């Protein structure tokens, strides 16, 4: 779609996803063993025929920038691109990005040089599959100046989102940021959604603007730094803002718990998000790794990535990332293992210069349950890692617990016979 440019917001410090964001930005967090979160919106754009894609970055962005540069290269005939716009100090602004809207505002000089009628604003840390052509067609057909993608949620979920109220024509009439009182805030929804009690429309943080209008609003309101809290409420009062209802799977990967739950969902026999849809492929960096080698292991409802070597162990309801090495008689349940950047049998004279233990992987006779093990972690033999006492929050030596999930940070070594 040559008349649309996509802007993907790289996010801020990602404190709620810490420690996964200790050394990387939110969109660079690994997903499903071999992908990264940023691959979701970029792939949706490519599958939707959008080839002018800007990714705005600021915090811990080195690995994200490297991934994008190595992964997304369009041919000369398509004339598309995925380009990084990093926060920069200029003569007009000495500040870093102050929020989502300010990030777009400061990037206008770089975006405006390309011809486009519409701007699609996306988040870099969500999991969903959407054909943006349908969203853009709805925006044009409804003669809207702004379209907000929304998803119906229940009353229990509504207080965590910005809730929009619409009339019978999908026009947005009210906006409420994380409301505690939901009286009168229901919107017309489809019959299946109504039957499920999903009658409140949550903003997905996905917006379509007429480009000239967007640039005009951002320049006229220099103190409005955030789309959800300031720009959207501002335009609702003054312009025709329309809802685009979306009823598929969608997860905002904003916390360790939401990341953990979404990751394990992908390993289900019938996952909400379809990794195998040929019409909506999920693209990522082609690493040319060898196939996974399974040597007597028992695998149930799990995803195992390429380059893995698993011995006589048991893996249940888990996601095993690239190059993961698992010894014999080890049990892994309901866990997310992000893998490694190098094989443990490759010495420093062969592999690229990266931080981490000499031999990442999981040893013999260990148990890992309900945990997230970040990249390049070496877990010894006869270790036990599980939250048996149900601790919700904890900061320790080479260990964190967030939302009840044990997280082992990147590049850590857990000695033999460690019990956590």
mmCIF file of C-alpha atoms in Angstrom, residues 135-340:
data_model
loop_
_atom_site.group_PDB
_atom_site.id
_atom_site.type_symbol
_atom_site.label_atom_id
_atom_site.label_comp_id
_atom_site.label_asym_id
_atom_site.label_seq_id
_atom_site.Cartn_x
_atom_site.Cartn_y
_atom_site.Cartn_z
ATOM 1 C CA UNK A 135 -8.276 -1.441 8.922
ATOM 2 C CA UNK A 136 -7.316 1.156 6.302
ATOM 3 C CA UNK A 137 -10.327 0.318 4.115
ATOM 4 C CA UNK A 138 -12.589 0.819 7.123
ATOM 5 C CA UNK A 139 -10.906 4.151 7.860
ATOM 6 C CA UNK A 140 -11.520 5.401 4.311
ATOM 7 C CA UNK A 141 -15.074 4.021 4.024
ATOM 8 C CA UNK A 142 -16.147 5.618 7.315
ATOM 9 C CA UNK A 143 -14.696 8.992 6.270
ATOM 10 C CA UNK A 144 -12.906 9.153 9.602
ATOM 11 C CA UNK A 145 -10.097 11.551 10.388
ATOM 12 C CA UNK A 146 -8.764 9.083 12.962
ATOM 13 C CA UNK A 147 -9.474 5.375 13.433
ATOM 14 C CA UNK A 148 -8.637 3.529 16.654
ATOM 15 C CA UNK A 149 -8.394 -0.271 16.642
ATOM 16 C CA UNK A 150 -10.323 -1.653 19.610
ATOM 17 C CA UNK A 151 -10.895 -5.049 21.159
ATOM 18 C CA UNK A 152 -13.895 -6.011 23.339
ATOM 19 C CA UNK A 153 -12.950 -6.926 26.920
ATOM 20 C CA UNK A 154 -14.792 -8.007 30.057
ATOM 21 C CA UNK A 155 -15.450 -5.859 33.119
ATOM 22 C CA UNK A 156 -12.622 -7.652 34.957
ATOM 23 C CA UNK A 157 -10.152 -6.690 32.228
ATOM 24 C CA UNK A 158 -11.402 -3.172 31.473
ATOM 25 C CA UNK A 159 -9.672 -1.365 34.340
ATOM 26 C CA UNK A 160 -6.262 -2.167 32.833
ATOM 27 C CA UNK A 161 -6.971 -0.395 29.525
ATOM 28 C CA UNK A 162 -8.103 2.858 28.006
ATOM 29 C CA UNK A 163 -11.825 2.271 27.393
ATOM 30 C CA UNK A 164 -13.641 3.875 24.458
ATOM 31 C CA UNK A 165 -17.386 4.300 24.173
ATOM 32 C CA UNK A 166 -18.987 4.238 20.708
ATOM 33 C CA UNK A 167 -22.401 4.826 19.200
ATOM 34 C CA UNK A 168 -24.200 2.402 16.859
ATOM 35 C CA UNK A 169 -22.174 3.757 13.914
ATOM 36 C CA UNK A 170 -18.801 2.968 15.542
ATOM 37 C CA UNK A 171 -18.071 6.634 16.156
ATOM 38 C CA UNK A 172 -16.124 7.128 19.385
ATOM 39 C CA UNK A 173 -17.868 9.507 21.754
ATOM 40 C CA UNK A 174 -15.941 9.052 25.023
ATOM 41 C CA UNK A 175 -12.533 7.978 26.291
ATOM 42 C CA UNK A 176 -11.777 6.769 29.822
ATOM 43 C CA UNK A 177 -8.256 5.915 30.961
ATOM 44 C CA UNK A 178 -8.259 2.717 33.078
ATOM 45 C CA UNK A 179 -11.706 3.361 34.587
ATOM 46 C CA UNK A 180 -12.676 1.799 37.907
ATOM 47 C CA UNK A 181 -16.364 2.663 37.531
ATOM 48 C CA UNK A 182 -17.726 1.115 34.317
ATOM 49 C CA UNK A 183 -21.289 2.383 34.644
ATOM 50 C CA UNK A 184 -22.582 3.499 31.234
ATOM 51 C CA UNK A 185 -19.331 2.718 29.448
ATOM 52 C CA UNK A 186 -20.591 -0.262 27.426
ATOM 53 C CA UNK A 187 -20.505 -0.099 23.615
ATOM 54 C CA UNK A 188 -22.388 -1.946 20.860
ATOM 55 C CA UNK A 189 -20.524 -5.208 20.104
ATOM 56 C CA UNK A 190 -21.213 -8.357 18.103
ATOM 57 C CA UNK A 191 -23.545 -11.007 19.487
ATOM 58 C CA UNK A 192 -20.727 -13.469 20.386
ATOM 59 C CA UNK A 193 -18.836 -10.735 22.224
ATOM 60 C CA UNK A 194 -21.961 -9.664 24.096
ATOM 61 C CA UNK A 195 -22.693 -13.247 25.099
ATOM 62 C CA UNK A 196 -19.152 -13.528 26.470
ATOM 63 C CA UNK A 197 -19.586 -10.334 28.508
ATOM 64 C CA UNK A 198 -17.032 -8.479 26.397
ATOM 65 C CA UNK A 199 -18.957 -5.220 26.046
ATOM 66 C CA UNK A 200 -16.194 -2.700 26.815
ATOM 67 C CA UNK A 201 -13.965 -1.524 23.973
ATOM 68 C CA UNK A 202 -10.293 -1.329 24.911
ATOM 69 C CA UNK A 203 -7.892 0.698 22.807
ATOM 70 C CA UNK A 204 -5.238 -1.539 21.224
ATOM 71 C CA UNK A 205 -2.819 1.362 20.795
ATOM 72 C CA UNK A 206 -3.187 1.040 17.013
ATOM 73 C CA UNK A 207 -4.203 4.228 15.167
ATOM 74 C CA UNK A 208 -4.759 5.394 11.607
ATOM 75 C CA UNK A 209 -4.438 9.121 10.943
ATOM 76 C CA UNK A 210 -4.750 11.158 7.812
ATOM 77 C CA UNK A 211 -1.099 12.152 7.603
ATOM 78 C CA UNK A 212 -1.467 15.906 7.142
ATOM 79 C CA UNK A 213 -3.885 16.016 10.051
ATOM 80 C CA UNK A 214 -1.541 14.039 12.281
ATOM 81 C CA UNK A 215 1.406 16.336 11.618
ATOM 82 C CA UNK A 216 -0.803 19.390 12.136
ATOM 83 C CA UNK A 217 -2.120 18.135 15.505
ATOM 84 C CA UNK A 218 1.334 17.218 16.779
ATOM 85 C CA UNK A 219 2.777 20.594 15.823
ATOM 86 C CA UNK A 220 -0.154 22.543 17.279
ATOM 87 C CA UNK A 221 -0.113 20.647 20.585
ATOM 88 C CA UNK A 222 3.578 20.518 21.553
ATOM 89 C CA UNK A 223 2.768 19.689 25.186
ATOM 90 C CA UNK A 224 0.771 16.575 24.273
ATOM 91 C CA UNK A 225 3.343 13.806 24.560
ATOM 92 C CA UNK A 226 1.168 10.673 24.650
ATOM 93 C CA UNK A 227 -1.364 9.320 22.146
ATOM 94 C CA UNK A 228 -3.538 7.366 24.560
ATOM 95 C CA UNK A 229 -3.725 9.902 27.355
ATOM 96 C CA UNK A 230 -3.688 13.193 25.403
ATOM 97 C CA UNK A 231 -3.901 13.074 21.613
ATOM 98 C CA UNK A 232 -6.811 10.625 21.278
ATOM 99 C CA UNK A 233 -9.026 12.348 23.914
ATOM 100 C CA UNK A 234 -8.189 15.669 22.226
ATOM 101 C CA UNK A 235 -9.276 14.567 18.737
ATOM 102 C CA UNK A 236 -12.404 12.770 19.997
ATOM 103 C CA UNK A 237 -13.766 16.117 21.167
ATOM 104 C CA UNK A 238 -13.082 17.868 17.863
ATOM 105 C CA UNK A 239 -13.089 15.391 14.970
ATOM 106 C CA UNK A 240 -14.646 12.265 13.557
ATOM 107 C CA UNK A 241 -12.896 9.414 15.364
ATOM 108 C CA UNK A 242 -14.087 5.894 14.586
ATOM 109 C CA UNK A 243 -13.529 2.494 16.170
ATOM 110 C CA UNK A 244 -12.269 -0.497 14.194
ATOM 111 C CA UNK A 245 -13.430 -3.527 16.218
ATOM 112 C CA UNK A 246 -11.021 -6.467 16.283
ATOM 113 C CA UNK A 247 -12.112 -9.807 17.744
ATOM 114 C CA UNK A 248 -9.063 -12.032 17.144
ATOM 115 C CA UNK A 249 -6.322 -12.958 19.584
ATOM 116 C CA UNK A 250 -4.422 -9.972 21.001
ATOM 117 C CA UNK A 251 -2.031 -9.675 23.916
ATOM 118 C CA UNK A 252 -0.277 -6.570 25.172
ATOM 119 C CA UNK A 253 3.101 -7.924 26.289
ATOM 120 C CA UNK A 254 3.578 -5.369 29.026
ATOM 121 C CA UNK A 255 4.472 -7.496 32.057
ATOM 122 C CA UNK A 256 6.421 -10.653 32.877
ATOM 123 C CA UNK A 257 3.146 -12.467 33.552
ATOM 124 C CA UNK A 258 1.581 -11.458 30.211
ATOM 125 C CA UNK A 259 4.790 -12.453 28.394
ATOM 126 C CA UNK A 260 4.906 -15.788 30.199
ATOM 127 C CA UNK A 261 1.215 -16.554 29.563
ATOM 128 C CA UNK A 262 1.417 -15.568 25.876
ATOM 129 C CA UNK A 263 4.549 -17.661 25.383
ATOM 130 C CA UNK A 264 3.011 -20.791 26.906
ATOM 131 C CA UNK A 265 -0.175 -20.203 24.873
ATOM 132 C CA UNK A 266 1.907 -20.584 21.710
ATOM 133 C CA UNK A 267 2.841 -24.113 22.825
ATOM 134 C CA UNK A 268 -0.825 -25.168 23.218
ATOM 135 C CA UNK A 269 -2.257 -27.719 20.811
ATOM 136 C CA UNK A 270 -4.799 -25.066 19.724
ATOM 137 C CA UNK A 271 -3.096 -21.705 20.337
ATOM 138 C CA UNK A 272 -4.952 -18.417 20.056
ATOM 139 C CA UNK A 273 -2.214 -17.040 17.824
ATOM 140 C CA UNK A 274 -1.487 -19.115 14.714
ATOM 141 C CA UNK A 275 2.234 -19.412 13.947
ATOM 142 C CA UNK A 276 1.412 -21.641 10.985
ATOM 143 C CA UNK A 277 -0.838 -19.334 8.945
ATOM 144 C CA UNK A 278 0.676 -19.142 5.416
ATOM 145 C CA UNK A 279 -1.303 -15.978 4.643
ATOM 146 C CA UNK A 280 0.071 -14.129 7.695
ATOM 147 C CA UNK A 281 3.631 -15.345 8.063
ATOM 148 C CA UNK A 282 5.787 -14.276 10.966
ATOM 149 C CA UNK A 283 9.174 -13.225 9.594
ATOM 150 C CA UNK A 284 12.473 -13.051 11.421
ATOM 151 C CA UNK A 285 16.244 -13.282 10.938
ATOM 152 C CA UNK A 286 17.202 -16.385 8.907
ATOM 153 C CA UNK A 287 20.015 -17.939 10.923
ATOM 154 C CA UNK A 288 20.567 -21.108 8.833
ATOM 155 C CA UNK A 289 20.820 -23.291 11.945
ATOM 156 C CA UNK A 290 20.833 -27.081 11.936
ATOM 157 C CA UNK A 291 17.611 -28.962 12.809
ATOM 158 C CA UNK A 292 16.880 -29.809 16.439
ATOM 159 C CA UNK A 293 18.324 -33.122 17.622
ATOM 160 C CA UNK A 294 16.174 -35.157 20.028
ATOM 161 C CA UNK A 295 17.921 -38.097 21.724
ATOM 162 C CA UNK A 296 15.336 -40.091 23.649
ATOM 163 C CA UNK A 297 13.458 -37.119 25.073
ATOM 164 C CA UNK A 298 9.719 -37.008 25.813
ATOM 165 C CA UNK A 299 8.160 -33.801 24.449
ATOM 166 C CA UNK A 300 4.545 -32.785 25.126
ATOM 167 C CA UNK A 301 2.747 -29.598 23.983
ATOM 168 C CA UNK A 302 6.012 -27.737 23.447
ATOM 169 C CA UNK A 303 7.804 -25.666 20.835
ATOM 170 C CA UNK A 304 11.403 -26.648 20.109
ATOM 171 C CA UNK A 305 13.510 -24.341 17.938
ATOM 172 C CA UNK A 306 16.267 -25.178 15.502
ATOM 173 C CA UNK A 307 19.784 -25.813 16.701
ATOM 174 C CA UNK A 308 18.633 -27.512 19.925
ATOM 175 C CA UNK A 309 20.048 -30.745 21.326
ATOM 176 C CA UNK A 310 17.872 -32.487 23.941
ATOM 177 C CA UNK A 311 18.934 -35.670 25.723
ATOM 178 C CA UNK A 312 16.832 -38.236 27.618
ATOM 179 C CA UNK A 313 14.747 -35.580 29.347
ATOM 180 C CA UNK A 314 11.098 -34.532 29.640
ATOM 181 C CA UNK A 315 9.758 -31.224 28.313
ATOM 182 C CA UNK A 316 6.093 -30.361 28.893
ATOM 183 C CA UNK A 317 4.107 -27.218 28.002
ATOM 184 C CA UNK A 318 7.242 -25.201 27.323
ATOM 185 C CA UNK A 319 9.009 -23.105 24.694
ATOM 186 C CA UNK A 320 12.621 -24.028 23.963
ATOM 187 C CA UNK A 321 14.633 -21.366 22.125
ATOM 188 C CA UNK A 322 17.379 -21.654 19.527
ATOM 189 C CA UNK A 323 20.590 -23.575 20.349
ATOM 190 C CA UNK A 324 19.270 -24.780 23.716
ATOM 191 C CA UNK A 325 21.229 -27.758 25.062
ATOM 192 C CA UNK A 326 19.479 -30.000 27.617
ATOM 193 C CA UNK A 327 21.184 -32.981 29.252
ATOM 194 C CA UNK A 328 19.719 -36.275 30.447
ATOM 195 C CA UNK A 329 17.016 -36.927 33.068
ATOM 196 C CA UNK A 330 16.083 -33.253 33.318
ATOM 197 C CA UNK A 331 12.456 -32.098 33.619
ATOM 198 C CA UNK A 332 11.196 -28.803 32.199
ATOM 199 C CA UNK A 333 7.541 -27.891 32.760
ATOM 200 C CA UNK A 334 5.599 -24.750 31.871
ATOM 201 C CA UNK A 335 8.753 -22.769 31.221
ATOM 202 C CA UNK A 336 10.194 -20.457 28.585
ATOM 203 C CA UNK A 337 13.850 -21.093 27.742
ATOM 204 C CA UNK A 338 15.140 -18.401 25.392
ATOM 205 C CA UNK A 339 18.155 -20.332 24.124
ATOM 206 C CA UNK A 340 21.654 -19.143 23.319
#
